[in-house]
Amino acid sequence: MKQKNISIIKIFHRVAVVAVTTFVTHMAWAEIAIEGVSSTLQAGVEVVRIELSEPLATVPTGFSTQSPARIALDFPGATNAMGRSLVEINQGNLKSANVVQAAGRSRVVLNLKQATSYRAEIQGKALLVQLEPVATVAATQPPQTTVFAESGNTGILPLKDVDFRRGPDGSGRVVVGLASSEVGVDLRQQGKGLTVEFIRTSLPEGLRRRLDVADFGTPVQLVTTTQQGDRVRMVIEPVGEWEHSAYQSDNQFVIEVRQKKIDLSKLTQGPGYSGEKLSLNFQNIEVRSLLQVIADFTNFNIVTSDTVTGALTLRLKDVPWDQALQIIMDAKGLGMRKSGSVLWIAPKDEIDDRTKKDYEAALAIQKLEPLRTQAFQMNYAKAVDMVIQLTTTSQGNNTSGINNRFLSERGSAIAEPRTNQLFVTDTPSKLEEVRQLLATLDVAVRQVMIEARIVEATDTFGRSLGVRLGGTDLRANRGGDGGYALGGGNRVAIGSSYSNVVSSTGAGGVTNTLGSFVNLPAQPLGGYDPTSFAISIFNSAANRFLNLEISALEADGKGKVVSSPRVVTADQTKASIEQGTEYPYPVTAPNGGTIIAFKKAVLRLEVLPQITPEGNIILDLDVNKDSPGELLLNVRAINTKRVKTQVLVENGGTVVIGGIFEMEETDSETKVPFLGDVPVVGNLFKTRNNENKKREMLIFITPKVITDRVSVR
């Protein structure tokens, strides 16, 4: 307990010392006045001399900013005795100096050309501020990005090698061997990775690979190298927070990716903050005084509520001023309202109450404000549709009733279809909102012409080869007559067909000789009969005939059908066009009777276009191409080809949205068993048929935004 009392006594003692020191300091500053600001060069060092009426007890506190380059020094209790607030210097790194007096203190702001550090010391009644040379500060800045050589090679040179190594600091190094030191390199950061392009360079087959280097323990995970035209593209994919550097030494190009080092002494700039950066370091400073410091820095007018009290200790380094202000307000539960260049800062509850009262007052005024009626002429839109847009809330395809979503509670709107005018009755402020809304909605809708080309191509080929073989005995026809000879000797008869040959009447009156034991002729193709050649060989002594007919047919056909429907419609308006035939078919009615129904076989194009801000066109397409098929039970079948899709096409461009390719091959052979398998001679006992059918359909779509110079032709 005794030790605890001693600690409390020490705390009170420190508080008393701080209070006395603060009081003495304020008393020491109370009679000081700033009499002049000048700048001189001493031994190459720029020195700013601030003349005072009395010697300073301590060096004043201050802070510096990088952009804009400034140094600010605070003199509590001091006054400005120069009679002016701006001192133009324009010497060395110093452009000017501002002396601002407010809230019982004066601030001297040194406006620099380039950011630098400073040292301050007291010399009699003056304060000397020594500015560090700019060259010293520039030496501490990070080096500029290395600029690599442009492509100086006239031909396309191959890369020699692509390798990966791990650096001693855990960095990943991609080492590329170039064929020449004049190879141009384009290095840029894209998305979450790095893209390196080697200009006018080829990639050997052995280097076309994807390196998985995740096991090396570096930020780099993958390195992919590909050939892109006359360039070699390398994509480096790191993970986490990283930074990169690149350098070239002769024929070796190195990209190094390392983990980004985070300086814990600096706050990162948060999203949405874009103010000039400043540094603040205060111990137990009043919130009102701290807000005044920010006001002096930003040149904003800050109005602080009387309810803002308390003190704050903070240390911020290189933080945007708007982020610093937000941090201060969050720490003290404050809110802000902005009006032009004036900021009103007060507790959040007070601001919320004030905002609520303003809204309630505005609502009360709106209920009492007199109504006016104004007529709006619709030029492109229909007035009836505009009434629905102004008064009805849509939920999908349904409407939830009239609730005046764009009008006040007392507002109303009616349409005059004859003159296409819209009459709105409401308060003046609401009428202005309706006018701006209608100016946005009542505009000419651009139109789109969509042309489709449906190309159907067919390619058919068929070949058929067959024989007929038979024999005839004339003895039965002659009744055993001894005069078998037909003009004497052996004989050969030739004709256009088997029937013509064997039924010909020779010198001996040959008739009725249509006997055959192999009947395998060629088959008709394309609606045409095959061509045949027949020969009959007989011997007058044997009275027997051998009849042979060879028939063959080859058919080759090509066809193309081009259908080109086109339609014009407004942006985001569905349109359709169709042409074809409706085929009747019987249907049983509910009462048992028979009625006739119709089924369509049409060429149909249905489209919904949408023009994008870039001028391209998004199309919701439904293309249908029907054709009549075969008869089944006295009902006509319909052959259907259909494509339904969504596609993005540039204005005036052509795209293939779909295609169907069919190929049918048929090979058939009919023969006499065993005899048809005999080499060479077996061809007299068989027939062959070969058919190839190819069908292909392609659908081309060409959309075009219609202007005054474009018309449908």
XYZ file of C-alpha atoms in Angstrom:
713
model
C 0.000 0.000 0.000
C 2.815 2.378 0.797
C 4.467 1.699 -2.550
C 1.187 2.431 -4.315
C 0.874 5.778 -2.534
C 4.407 6.680 -3.577
C 3.529 5.924 -7.237
C 0.456 8.160 -7.016
C 2.552 10.966 -5.523
C 5.053 10.619 -8.404
C 2.243 10.841 -10.948
C 0.844 14.006 -9.354
C 4.346 15.443 -9.225
C 4.853 14.858 -12.978
C 1.465 16.368 -13.787
C 2.339 19.462 -11.727
C 5.697 19.824 -13.451
C 4.047 19.578 -16.889
C 1.413 22.146 -15.908
C 4.006 24.601 -14.562
C 6.196 24.128 -17.646
C 3.249 24.747 -19.935
C 2.278 27.874 -18.009
C 5.822 29.238 -18.061
C 6.086 28.504 -21.791
C 2.885 30.359 -22.577
C 4.041 33.294 -20.445
C 7.370 33.280 -22.305
C 5.618 33.396 -25.729
C 3.044 35.985 -24.669
C 5.071 39.104 -25.549
C 6.739 37.843 -28.773
C 6.017 39.329 -32.215
C 7.271 38.190 -35.650
C 8.971 41.182 -37.265
C 10.483 39.765 -40.471
C 11.351 36.723 -42.615
C 14.394 36.629 -44.944
C 16.608 34.071 -46.672
C 20.376 33.920 -47.243
C 22.999 31.451 -48.480
C 25.765 30.592 -46.006
C 28.502 28.236 -47.241
C 26.147 26.704 -49.773
C 23.427 26.145 -47.169
C 20.121 27.990 -47.441
C 19.180 29.672 -44.146
C 15.808 31.255 -43.396
C 15.993 33.944 -40.698
C 12.834 34.743 -38.721
C 13.232 37.987 -36.770
C 11.392 38.207 -33.414
C 10.803 40.975 -30.898
C 11.977 38.821 -27.972
C 14.280 35.787 -27.694
C 12.590 32.386 -27.806
C 12.720 30.053 -24.813
C 12.495 26.883 -26.902
C 12.581 25.922 -30.573
C 8.989 25.995 -31.925
C 7.360 22.773 -33.049
C 6.654 22.202 -36.711
C 5.942 19.703 -39.445
C 6.734 19.267 -43.129
C 4.772 17.951 -46.118
C 5.967 16.294 -49.322
C 3.288 17.431 -51.766
C 3.029 20.339 -51.752
C 6.531 20.898 -50.395
C 6.070 22.937 -47.209
C 7.565 23.496 -43.748
C 5.256 24.869 -41.030
C 6.450 26.317 -37.683
C 4.028 27.245 -34.857
C 4.692 30.174 -32.475
C 2.138 29.999 -29.594
C 1.092 33.413 -28.268
C 3.028 35.248 -30.987
C 1.660 37.989 -33.220
C 2.406 39.139 -36.764
C 4.063 42.582 -36.608
C 5.127 42.711 -40.289
C 1.893 44.255 -41.534
C 1.578 41.615 -44.271
C 1.089 37.834 -44.431
C 3.020 36.963 -47.633
C 6.771 37.379 -48.171
C 8.015 36.704 -51.725
C 11.590 35.324 -51.717
C 12.228 33.156 -54.833
C 15.761 32.263 -53.856
C 17.252 28.784 -53.987
C 14.696 26.199 -52.941
C 12.473 28.722 -51.152
C 9.635 30.343 -53.097
C 7.785 32.337 -50.426
C 6.737 32.463 -46.782
C 3.286 32.920 -45.240
C 2.715 34.269 -41.723
C -0.788 33.474 -40.449
C -2.121 34.591 -37.070
C -5.132 32.816 -35.558
C -6.415 31.435 -32.237
C -3.681 32.991 -30.068
C -0.741 31.787 -32.135
C 1.107 32.459 -35.366
C 2.283 29.986 -37.997
C 5.126 30.530 -40.451
C 4.738 28.392 -43.575
C 7.764 28.073 -45.885
C 6.693 27.222 -49.447
C 9.451 25.172 -51.126
C 10.131 24.138 -54.693
C 11.158 20.636 -53.659
C 10.586 18.800 -50.400
C 13.526 18.761 -48.019
C 14.341 18.428 -44.328
C 15.366 21.270 -41.985
C 17.152 22.124 -38.733
C 16.120 25.034 -36.474
C 18.164 26.855 -33.821
C 17.792 30.014 -31.749
C 20.298 32.818 -32.281
C 19.536 35.842 -30.110
C 16.169 37.276 -31.082
C 16.092 35.306 -34.326
C 15.210 31.752 -35.287
C 17.477 30.263 -37.968
C 16.003 27.500 -40.132
C 18.614 25.650 -42.201
C 17.254 23.854 -45.280
C 19.056 20.715 -46.337
C 20.323 20.789 -49.951
C 17.889 19.249 -52.416
C 20.630 17.051 -53.904
C 21.061 15.307 -50.540
C 17.368 14.557 -50.374
C 17.245 13.385 -53.986
C 20.032 10.931 -53.273
C 17.792 9.156 -50.762
C 14.945 8.755 -53.222
C 14.462 5.390 -54.955
C 16.090 5.096 -58.391
C 14.024 5.778 -61.481
C 12.680 2.942 -63.561
C 15.285 1.569 -65.951
C 14.546 2.345 -69.589
C 15.500 -0.564 -71.812
C 16.665 -0.303 -75.399
C 14.195 -0.261 -78.260
C 14.320 -3.125 -80.716
C 17.401 -2.552 -82.865
C 17.558 -5.934 -84.543
C 16.429 -6.090 -88.170
C 15.555 -9.802 -88.155
C 13.727 -12.067 -85.717
C 16.225 -13.527 -83.239
C 15.578 -16.537 -80.986
C 15.820 -16.481 -77.204
C 18.707 -18.520 -75.842
C 17.480 -19.498 -72.401
C 14.795 -18.927 -69.736
C 15.825 -19.740 -66.163
C 14.537 -19.116 -62.632
C 16.599 -18.588 -59.481
C 15.968 -17.697 -55.850
C 17.738 -14.618 -54.515
C 19.443 -14.435 -51.096
C 16.657 -12.157 -49.800
C 13.905 -14.564 -50.849
C 13.210 -12.825 -54.136
C 12.415 -14.640 -57.373
C 14.647 -13.937 -60.368
C 13.658 -14.757 -63.933
C 16.823 -14.778 -66.069
C 16.359 -14.561 -69.848
C 19.212 -15.093 -72.293
C 18.870 -12.766 -75.298
C 20.377 -13.315 -78.711
C 21.479 -9.680 -78.859
C 21.775 -6.735 -76.500
C 19.633 -4.706 -78.907
C 16.489 -6.783 -78.376
C 13.629 -4.491 -77.315
C 11.826 -5.365 -74.079
C 8.359 -4.168 -73.055
C 7.733 -4.684 -69.321
C 4.403 -3.752 -67.757
C 2.189 -4.754 -64.859
C -1.170 -6.215 -65.881
C -3.735 -7.173 -63.275
C -2.063 -9.206 -60.560
C 0.978 -10.199 -62.615
C 3.789 -8.990 -64.841
C 3.852 -9.199 -68.633
C 7.174 -9.056 -70.479
C 7.294 -8.924 -74.281
C 10.518 -9.401 -76.243
C 10.125 -7.558 -79.564
C 11.038 -9.266 -82.866
C 12.053 -12.447 -81.096
C 11.212 -16.129 -81.582
C 10.880 -18.830 -78.953
C 12.568 -22.192 -79.596
C 10.428 -25.274 -79.117
C 12.392 -26.367 -76.050
C 11.626 -23.109 -74.202
C 7.877 -23.176 -74.803
C 6.946 -24.315 -71.343
C 5.259 -23.306 -68.130
C 7.529 -23.140 -65.077
C 5.899 -24.005 -61.743
C 8.312 -22.401 -59.237
C 6.059 -22.326 -56.156
C 8.438 -24.675 -54.287
C 11.252 -22.070 -54.358
C 9.528 -20.069 -51.610
C 9.402 -16.754 -53.493
C 6.452 -14.535 -54.423
C 6.621 -15.955 -57.971
C 4.390 -18.982 -58.570
C 4.235 -19.478 -62.359
C 6.248 -18.305 -65.366
C 4.582 -18.914 -68.748
C 6.410 -18.210 -72.020
C 4.594 -18.281 -75.382
C 5.067 -17.092 -78.948
C 2.770 -14.226 -80.018
C 3.372 -13.297 -83.660
C 6.831 -11.753 -83.953
C 7.068 -11.357 -80.166
C 7.728 -13.638 -77.230
C 5.367 -13.015 -74.320
C 6.266 -13.985 -70.777
C 3.653 -13.847 -68.009
C 4.932 -13.881 -64.405
C 2.300 -14.663 -61.760
C 3.262 -13.653 -58.178
C 1.139 -13.816 -55.005
C 0.767 -11.537 -52.006
C 2.122 -7.978 -51.729
C 5.132 -7.658 -54.023
C 7.277 -5.211 -55.956
C 9.525 -5.746 -58.956
C 12.645 -4.440 -60.633
C 14.364 -5.270 -63.905
C 17.816 -4.713 -65.362
C 19.802 -5.802 -68.397
C 23.478 -6.711 -68.587
C 24.729 -7.341 -72.128
C 22.669 -10.281 -73.432
C 21.075 -11.148 -70.087
C 17.750 -9.681 -68.943
C 16.707 -10.182 -65.297
C 13.281 -9.575 -63.721
C 13.355 -9.657 -59.909
C 10.163 -9.943 -57.855
C 10.441 -9.523 -54.092
C 8.090 -9.316 -51.152
C 7.021 -5.730 -50.522
C 8.452 -4.291 -47.331
C 5.816 -2.506 -45.267
C 6.993 0.507 -43.260
C 5.080 0.199 -40.004
C 5.916 3.821 -39.154
C 3.673 5.074 -42.000
C -0.052 4.755 -42.470
C -1.199 3.616 -45.865
C -3.581 5.840 -47.760
C -7.071 4.493 -47.365
C -9.621 4.183 -50.162
C -11.372 7.386 -51.132
C -8.728 9.745 -49.676
C -6.910 12.029 -52.086
C -5.891 15.075 -50.025
C -2.386 16.446 -49.690
C -0.234 14.500 -47.271
C 0.830 15.906 -43.928
C 2.572 14.753 -40.749
C 1.191 15.491 -37.275
C 2.912 14.834 -33.937
C 1.085 16.264 -30.929
C 0.970 15.306 -27.263
C -2.302 15.978 -25.442
C -3.478 18.711 -27.812
C -6.986 20.102 -27.690
C -9.243 18.822 -30.432
C -10.339 22.351 -31.347
C -6.708 23.450 -31.779
C -5.954 20.340 -33.833
C -8.859 21.105 -36.143
C -7.492 24.622 -36.540
C -4.127 23.179 -37.633
C -5.856 21.173 -40.359
C -7.855 24.239 -41.385
C -4.646 26.255 -41.807
C -3.121 23.485 -43.889
C -6.094 22.949 -46.197
C -7.351 26.549 -46.459
C -10.821 25.245 -45.595
C -13.142 27.196 -43.316
C -13.921 24.995 -40.334
C -16.787 25.794 -37.970
C -16.488 23.838 -34.739
C -19.503 23.306 -32.495
C -19.328 24.457 -28.867
C -19.927 20.849 -27.797
C -16.581 19.709 -29.285
C -14.217 19.327 -26.318
C -11.390 17.140 -25.093
C -7.762 16.532 -25.972
C -5.999 14.060 -28.224
C -2.523 12.578 -28.596
C -1.602 11.459 -32.096
C 1.328 10.834 -34.397
C 0.593 10.677 -38.106
C 3.253 10.602 -40.811
C 2.600 11.215 -44.519
C -1.178 10.833 -44.266
C -3.703 12.581 -46.548
C -5.301 15.444 -44.660
C -8.840 14.163 -45.266
C -7.869 10.771 -43.837
C -6.233 12.457 -40.839
C -9.412 14.491 -40.274
C -11.531 11.337 -40.457
C -9.241 9.602 -37.916
C -9.610 12.530 -35.519
C -13.388 12.615 -35.886
C -13.708 8.840 -35.426
C -11.569 9.006 -32.278
C -13.831 11.658 -30.719
C -17.174 10.548 -32.158
C -17.527 13.600 -34.353
C -19.320 14.102 -37.632
C -18.986 16.574 -40.468
C -21.216 18.451 -42.880
C -19.719 20.223 -45.868
C -21.110 23.242 -47.656
C -18.807 24.595 -50.340
C -15.477 25.363 -48.653
C -16.980 25.391 -45.145
C -16.842 22.357 -42.864
C -19.123 22.149 -39.854
C -17.783 19.686 -37.265
C -19.890 18.593 -34.317
C -20.769 15.392 -32.421
C -22.564 12.862 -34.610
C -25.736 12.970 -32.516
C -25.932 16.725 -32.930
C -25.457 16.481 -36.703
C -28.041 13.697 -36.952
C -30.566 15.742 -34.976
C -29.935 18.771 -37.165
C -30.287 16.698 -40.346
C -33.493 15.128 -39.094
C -34.982 18.524 -38.301
C -34.032 19.808 -41.757
C -35.753 16.858 -43.431
C -38.850 17.240 -41.262
C -39.011 20.936 -42.086
C -38.619 20.223 -45.805
C -41.394 17.602 -45.629
C -43.701 20.007 -43.827
C -43.023 22.697 -46.405
C -43.714 20.217 -49.206
C -47.124 19.372 -47.721
C -48.046 23.051 -47.543
C -46.403 24.255 -50.742
C -48.880 25.286 -53.456
C -49.244 22.972 -56.451
C -48.660 23.856 -60.075
C -49.633 22.140 -63.314
C -47.203 21.912 -66.196
C -47.585 20.363 -69.647
C -44.782 18.344 -71.220
C -44.750 17.578 -74.951
C -43.525 14.063 -75.702
C -41.583 13.838 -78.959
C -40.474 10.210 -79.136
C -42.043 8.423 -76.169
C -45.765 7.877 -75.666
C -47.384 10.016 -72.980
C -49.452 7.051 -71.742
C -46.275 5.056 -71.140
C -44.681 7.989 -69.303
C -47.621 8.165 -66.867
C -46.994 4.530 -65.982
C -43.286 5.191 -65.535
C -43.951 8.152 -63.216
C -46.655 6.632 -61.034
C -46.267 2.846 -60.982
C -43.619 0.694 -59.360
C -42.760 -2.362 -61.469
C -41.834 -5.688 -59.920
C -40.799 -8.020 -62.705
C -43.776 -8.354 -65.079
C -46.263 -7.193 -62.436
C -47.126 -3.712 -61.150
C -47.639 -2.986 -57.480
C -50.182 -0.225 -57.992
C -50.005 3.539 -58.101
C -47.697 5.005 -55.474
C -46.302 8.136 -57.206
C -42.725 6.942 -57.043
C -41.455 10.076 -58.839
C -44.132 12.461 -57.563
C -45.040 13.771 -54.148
C -48.013 12.472 -52.163
C -50.225 15.199 -53.635
C -48.851 14.923 -57.161
C -50.689 13.457 -60.133
C -50.135 12.927 -63.859
C -52.465 12.402 -66.821
C -51.786 11.767 -70.515
C -53.440 13.210 -73.623
C -52.977 10.579 -76.378
C -54.312 12.806 -79.167
C -51.560 15.428 -78.797
C -49.130 13.084 -76.999
C -48.820 15.513 -74.074
C -48.238 14.792 -70.402
C -49.830 16.999 -67.723
C -48.220 16.840 -64.267
C -49.546 18.564 -61.138
C -47.077 18.851 -58.256
C -44.825 21.229 -56.309
C -42.307 23.351 -58.270
C -39.328 21.323 -57.038
C -40.962 18.058 -58.092
C -41.908 19.525 -61.464
C -38.262 20.353 -62.075
C -37.281 16.771 -61.204
C -39.943 15.449 -63.595
C -38.679 17.777 -66.350
C -35.133 16.453 -65.970
C -36.390 12.863 -65.891
C -38.478 13.286 -69.041
C -35.565 14.959 -70.816
C -33.625 11.754 -70.201
C -36.424 9.363 -71.196
C -37.924 11.206 -74.181
C -35.090 10.697 -76.637
C -34.854 9.165 -80.082
C -34.069 5.468 -79.897
C -31.363 4.274 -82.246
C -32.338 1.583 -84.731
C -30.520 -1.543 -85.763
C -30.729 -3.528 -88.996
C -30.028 -7.227 -88.522
C -29.289 -9.343 -91.571
C -28.997 -13.116 -91.372
C -27.575 -15.376 -94.057
C -28.420 -19.052 -93.805
C -26.287 -21.050 -96.220
C -27.140 -24.723 -96.826
C -24.776 -26.725 -99.037
C -25.148 -30.315 -100.172
C -22.642 -32.553 -101.914
C -23.739 -36.024 -103.106
C -21.881 -38.756 -104.939
C -23.056 -42.228 -105.898
C -21.696 -45.130 -107.897
C -23.371 -48.470 -108.779
C -21.961 -51.427 -110.761
C -23.745 -54.739 -111.493
C -24.075 -57.689 -113.902
C -26.680 -60.052 -115.275
C -25.564 -63.489 -116.459
C -27.729 -66.121 -118.107
C -27.850 -69.048 -120.548
C -30.357 -70.374 -123.119
C -30.944 -73.831 -124.725
C -32.617 -73.726 -128.181
C -33.347 -77.421 -128.537
C -36.691 -77.278 -126.811
C -37.798 -74.446 -129.050
C -36.977 -76.415 -132.219
C -38.776 -79.594 -131.241
C -35.720 -81.789 -131.855
C -35.337 -80.563 -135.375
C -31.934 -81.467 -136.831
C -31.336 -78.026 -138.307
C -29.682 -76.516 -135.272
C -27.284 -74.307 -137.131
C -28.073 -70.589 -137.190
C -26.408 -69.336 -140.229
C -23.608 -71.769 -139.565
C -20.624 -71.510 -137.184
C -20.202 -69.670 -133.854
C -21.806 -66.301 -133.347
C -21.701 -63.210 -131.055
C -24.713 -60.882 -130.593
C -24.359 -57.429 -129.015
C -27.159 -55.210 -127.743
C -27.991 -52.333 -125.431
C -29.504 -54.610 -122.790
C -29.777 -58.206 -121.762
C -33.351 -58.454 -123.025
C -32.567 -57.050 -126.426
C -29.704 -59.477 -126.986
C -31.314 -62.731 -125.937
C -34.633 -61.994 -127.655
C -33.077 -61.014 -131.005
C -34.064 -63.047 -134.095
C -30.988 -64.376 -135.862
C -30.576 -66.178 -139.185
C -32.073 -69.275 -137.625
C -35.085 -67.437 -136.069
C -33.828 -67.315 -132.397
C -36.704 -66.382 -130.036
C -37.757 -66.870 -126.376
C -34.263 -66.958 -124.880
C -34.788 -64.973 -121.632
C -33.272 -67.398 -119.185
C -30.766 -66.021 -116.566
C -29.214 -67.389 -113.394
C -27.389 -64.240 -112.107
C -29.574 -61.103 -111.905
C -27.612 -58.386 -110.013
C -27.901 -55.208 -112.118
C -26.799 -51.702 -111.014
C -29.360 -49.695 -108.978
C -30.914 -46.382 -110.118
C -29.365 -43.186 -108.676
C -30.859 -39.717 -108.579
C -34.013 -40.871 -110.357
C -32.129 -42.263 -113.399
C -31.667 -45.862 -114.561
C -28.147 -47.189 -115.105
C -26.585 -47.648 -118.510
C -26.086 -51.293 -119.605
C -24.030 -53.183 -122.185
C -24.964 -56.767 -123.149
C -23.275 -59.506 -125.125
C -24.442 -63.014 -126.114
C -22.076 -65.783 -127.154
C -23.489 -69.009 -128.626
C -22.352 -72.055 -130.562
C -24.417 -73.424 -133.459
C -23.450 -77.017 -132.702
C -24.142 -76.911 -128.952
C -27.396 -74.934 -129.360
C -26.621 -73.151 -126.044
C -26.213 -69.416 -125.398
C -24.158 -67.491 -122.765
C -25.693 -64.052 -122.113
C -23.825 -61.293 -120.166
C -24.970 -57.767 -119.289
C -22.856 -55.153 -117.432
C -24.669 -52.114 -116.019
C -23.092 -49.061 -114.343
C -24.175 -45.633 -113.094
C -22.305 -42.739 -111.409
C -24.067 -39.632 -110.036
C -22.392 -36.458 -108.656
C -24.415 -33.491 -107.416
C -23.758 -30.190 -105.633
C -26.357 -27.745 -104.337
C -26.488 -24.515 -102.321
C -29.436 -22.697 -100.777
C -28.942 -19.165 -99.407
C -31.683 -17.601 -97.277
C -31.222 -13.977 -96.220
C -33.892 -12.570 -93.908
C -33.330 -9.056 -92.576
C -35.269 -6.892 -90.163
C -35.000 -3.368 -88.712
C -35.946 -2.656 -85.101
C -35.331 -0.109 -82.351
C -32.727 -0.556 -79.643
C -33.872 -3.104 -77.016
C -37.096 -3.853 -78.946
C -37.827 -7.425 -80.038
C -38.602 -8.004 -83.719
C -39.317 -11.073 -85.855
C -39.803 -11.929 -89.518
C -40.871 -15.241 -91.055
C -41.725 -16.776 -94.419
C -42.906 -20.285 -95.250
C -45.855 -22.634 -95.637
C -48.475 -23.981 -93.286
C -49.269 -27.673 -93.875
C -52.708 -29.044 -92.920
C -53.165 -32.235 -90.927
C -56.246 -33.880 -89.382
C -56.849 -33.670 -85.655
C -59.510 -35.466 -83.640
C -61.836 -32.987 -81.956
C -63.160 -33.453 -78.395
C -66.583 -34.421 -79.803
C -65.025 -37.238 -81.820
C -65.073 -35.446 -85.139
C -62.111 -34.543 -87.293
C -60.864 -31.020 -87.808
C -57.999 -29.632 -89.825
C -55.039 -28.008 -88.047
C -52.014 -26.367 -89.592
C -48.319 -26.744 -88.883
C -45.750 -24.173 -89.995
C -42.603 -24.865 -91.963
C -41.044 -21.400 -92.114
C -37.826 -19.442 -92.241
C -37.959 -17.261 -89.104
C -35.659 -14.641 -87.536
C -36.397 -13.267 -84.060
C -33.941 -10.807 -82.514
C -33.618 -8.434 -79.542
C -30.722 -5.950 -80.036
C -28.967 -3.865 -77.393
C -26.447 -1.165 -78.343
C -23.550 -0.902 -75.883
C -21.841 2.404 -74.936
C -18.843 1.393 -77.075
C -21.037 1.099 -80.175
C -21.109 -2.702 -80.265
C -24.369 -4.651 -80.388
C -25.593 -7.449 -78.103
C -28.070 -9.721 -79.909
C -30.544 -12.198 -78.433
C -31.142 -14.398 -81.479
C -33.615 -17.118 -82.383
C -33.144 -18.357 -85.972
C -35.353 -21.132 -87.325
C -35.118 -22.877 -90.744
C -37.802 -25.467 -91.456
C -38.417 -27.599 -94.545
C -41.093 -30.190 -95.452
C -40.198 -33.787 -94.732
C -41.673 -37.158 -95.651
C -45.297 -38.224 -95.288
C -46.071 -40.361 -92.259
C -49.659 -41.679 -91.973
C -50.783 -38.989 -94.438
C -49.243 -36.283 -92.230
C -46.378 -34.142 -93.469
C -43.285 -34.235 -91.248
C -41.319 -31.015 -90.704
C -37.502 -30.951 -90.786
C -36.307 -28.292 -88.319
C -32.998 -26.494 -87.859
C -32.843 -23.908 -85.057
C -30.240 -21.759 -83.283
C -30.992 -19.741 -80.128
C -28.148 -17.772 -78.575
C -26.787 -14.416 -77.367
C -23.764 -12.853 -79.030
C -21.792 -9.570 -78.931
C -20.914 -8.198 -82.390
C -19.215 -4.974 -83.427
C -21.223 -2.518 -85.497
C -21.189 -3.682 -89.126
C -19.284 -6.872 -88.292
C -20.238 -10.411 -89.270
C -20.184 -13.426 -86.989
C -21.015 -17.107 -87.500
C -23.397 -17.997 -84.692
C -23.757 -21.687 -85.521
C -23.431 -24.466 -88.036
C -24.487 -28.065 -88.641
C -22.433 -30.530 -90.647
C -23.739 -33.959 -91.630
C -21.877 -36.645 -93.543
C -23.371 -39.967 -94.619
C -21.354 -42.703 -96.342
C -22.875 -45.967 -97.591
C -21.008 -48.913 -99.181
C -22.990 -52.026 -100.074
C -22.146 -55.215 -101.959
C -24.510 -58.000 -103.082
C -23.078 -61.264 -104.473
C -23.661 -64.939 -105.113
C -22.188 -66.999 -102.270
C -18.854 -68.700 -103.022
C -18.861 -67.639 -106.675
C -18.681 -63.965 -105.779
C -15.522 -64.595 -103.718
C -13.547 -66.056 -106.631
C -10.805 -63.611 -107.690
C -11.453 -61.683 -110.917
C -14.206 -64.033 -112.116
C -16.173 -63.303 -108.927
C -16.950 -59.819 -110.241
C -19.438 -61.465 -112.625
C -21.455 -62.673 -109.623
C -21.817 -59.468 -107.561
C -23.062 -55.856 -107.617
C -21.592 -52.862 -105.733
C -23.191 -49.589 -104.593
C -21.374 -46.581 -103.062
C -23.105 -43.363 -101.860
C -21.650 -40.263 -100.122
C -23.864 -37.444 -98.870
C -22.595 -34.238 -97.215
C -24.888 -31.555 -95.830
C -23.683 -28.364 -94.155
C -25.529 -25.333 -92.789
C -23.940 -22.071 -91.565
C -25.717 -19.036 -90.091
C -24.106 -15.602 -90.502
C -25.359 -12.530 -88.624
C -24.502 -8.914 -89.533
C -25.965 -6.130 -87.324
C -25.616 -2.480 -88.267
C -26.702 0.664 -86.408
C -28.798 2.730 -88.805
C -27.865 6.367 -89.323
C -29.319 8.969 -91.654
C -27.051 7.730 -94.426
C -27.976 4.056 -94.049
C -31.143 2.562 -95.468
C -32.458 -0.932 -96.036
C -31.720 -2.035 -99.563
